[in-house]
Coordinates of C-alpha atoms in Angstrom, one line a residue:
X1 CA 52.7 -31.1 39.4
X2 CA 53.7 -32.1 36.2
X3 CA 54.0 -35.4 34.7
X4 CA 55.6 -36.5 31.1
X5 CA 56.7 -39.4 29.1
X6 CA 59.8 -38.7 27.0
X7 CA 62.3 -41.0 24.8
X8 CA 65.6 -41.5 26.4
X9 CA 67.6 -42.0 22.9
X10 CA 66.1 -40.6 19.5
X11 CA 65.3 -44.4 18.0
X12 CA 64.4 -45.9 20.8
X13 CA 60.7 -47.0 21.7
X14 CA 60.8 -47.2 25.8
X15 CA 60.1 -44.2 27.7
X16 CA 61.1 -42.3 30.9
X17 CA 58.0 -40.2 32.6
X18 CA 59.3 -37.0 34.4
X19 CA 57.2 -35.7 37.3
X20 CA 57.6 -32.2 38.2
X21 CA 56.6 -29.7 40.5
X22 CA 56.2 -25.6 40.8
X23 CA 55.5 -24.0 44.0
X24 CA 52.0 -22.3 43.2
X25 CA 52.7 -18.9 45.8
X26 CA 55.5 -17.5 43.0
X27 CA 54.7 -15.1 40.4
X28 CA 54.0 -16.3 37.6
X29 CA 56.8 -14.7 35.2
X30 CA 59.3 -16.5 37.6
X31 CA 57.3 -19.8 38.0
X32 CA 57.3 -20.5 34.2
X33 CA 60.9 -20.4 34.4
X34 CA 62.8 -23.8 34.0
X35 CA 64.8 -22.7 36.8
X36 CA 61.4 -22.9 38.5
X37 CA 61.0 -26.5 37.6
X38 CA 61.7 -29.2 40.5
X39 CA 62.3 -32.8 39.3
X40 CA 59.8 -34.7 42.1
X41 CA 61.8 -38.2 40.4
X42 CA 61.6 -40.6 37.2
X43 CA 59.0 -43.4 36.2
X44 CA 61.0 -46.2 34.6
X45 CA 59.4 -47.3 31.5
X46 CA 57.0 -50.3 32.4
X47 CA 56.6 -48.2 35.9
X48 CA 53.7 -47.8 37.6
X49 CA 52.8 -44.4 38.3
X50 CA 50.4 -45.1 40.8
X51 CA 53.0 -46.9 43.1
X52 CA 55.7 -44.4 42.3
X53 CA 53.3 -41.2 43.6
X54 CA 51.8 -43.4 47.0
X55 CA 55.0 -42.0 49.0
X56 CA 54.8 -38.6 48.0
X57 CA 51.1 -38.2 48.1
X58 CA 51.5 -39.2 51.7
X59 CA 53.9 -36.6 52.5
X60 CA 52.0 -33.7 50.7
X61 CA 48.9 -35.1 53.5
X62 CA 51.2 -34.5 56.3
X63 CA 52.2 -30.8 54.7
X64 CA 48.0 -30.0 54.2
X65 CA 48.1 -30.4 58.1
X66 CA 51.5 -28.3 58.5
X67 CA 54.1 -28.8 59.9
X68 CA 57.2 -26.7 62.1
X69 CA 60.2 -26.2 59.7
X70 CA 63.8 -24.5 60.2
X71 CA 63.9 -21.7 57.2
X72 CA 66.3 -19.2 57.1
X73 CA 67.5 -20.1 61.0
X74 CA 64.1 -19.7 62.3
X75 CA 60.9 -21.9 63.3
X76 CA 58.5 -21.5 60.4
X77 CA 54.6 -23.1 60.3
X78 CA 54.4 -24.8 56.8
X79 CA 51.4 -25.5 54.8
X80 CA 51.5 -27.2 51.2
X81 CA 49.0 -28.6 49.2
X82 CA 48.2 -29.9 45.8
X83 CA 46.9 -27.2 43.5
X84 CA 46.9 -28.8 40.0
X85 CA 48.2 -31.5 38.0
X86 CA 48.8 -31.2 34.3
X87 CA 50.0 -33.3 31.8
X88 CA 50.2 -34.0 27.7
X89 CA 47.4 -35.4 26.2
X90 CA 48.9 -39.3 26.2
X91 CA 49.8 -39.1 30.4
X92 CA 46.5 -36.8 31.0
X93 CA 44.3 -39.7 29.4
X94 CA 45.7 -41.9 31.9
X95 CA 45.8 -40.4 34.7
X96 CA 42.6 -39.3 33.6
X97 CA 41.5 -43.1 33.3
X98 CA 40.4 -42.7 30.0
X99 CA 40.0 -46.2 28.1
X100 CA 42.0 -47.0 24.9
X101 CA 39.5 -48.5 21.9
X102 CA 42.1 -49.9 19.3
X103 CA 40.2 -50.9 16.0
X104 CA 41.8 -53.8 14.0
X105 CA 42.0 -53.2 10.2

């Protein structure tokens, strides 16, 4: 999983955080593909991360246990867990829980 804040215009200050994912059992020449790249959703600037992941945290739980799926036409066992999160520096630090000191000059 990936998660990123980017601007949505060039000038403007509020930001929209992209959270991605990559399924971990590809190679890796074709997982660092952007083709690769699964859009999980959007945080909305002033968004809280933390209430945007709960539902698919939750999910992911119920895929560590498995679960039957139709691929392909046939009855498949699924497992899915997740294997790392990464981030920039600014998105790491938070979901890191790293605290802010601002000096006043």
């Amino acid at each position: 999983m990936y998660y990123d804040d980017f601007g949505t215009y060039r000038n403007v200050y509020h930001s929209l955080g992209g959270v991605y994912i990559q399924f971990g059992n590809m190679p890796a020449n074709l997982r660092k593909l952007v083709k690769n790249h699964f859009v999980i959703s959007f945080v909305p600037f002033g968004g809280s991360f933390d209430e945007f992941i709960l539902p698919f945290v939750k999910e992911l739980k119920e895929f560590e246990k498995g679960k039957v799926m139709s691929v392909q036409g046939q009855e498949a066992w699924v497992i899915a867990g997740l294997g790392v999160v990464t981030a920039d520096l600014p998105q790491g630090n938070d979901l890191a829980g790293v605290q802010f000191q601002f000096i006043l000059l």
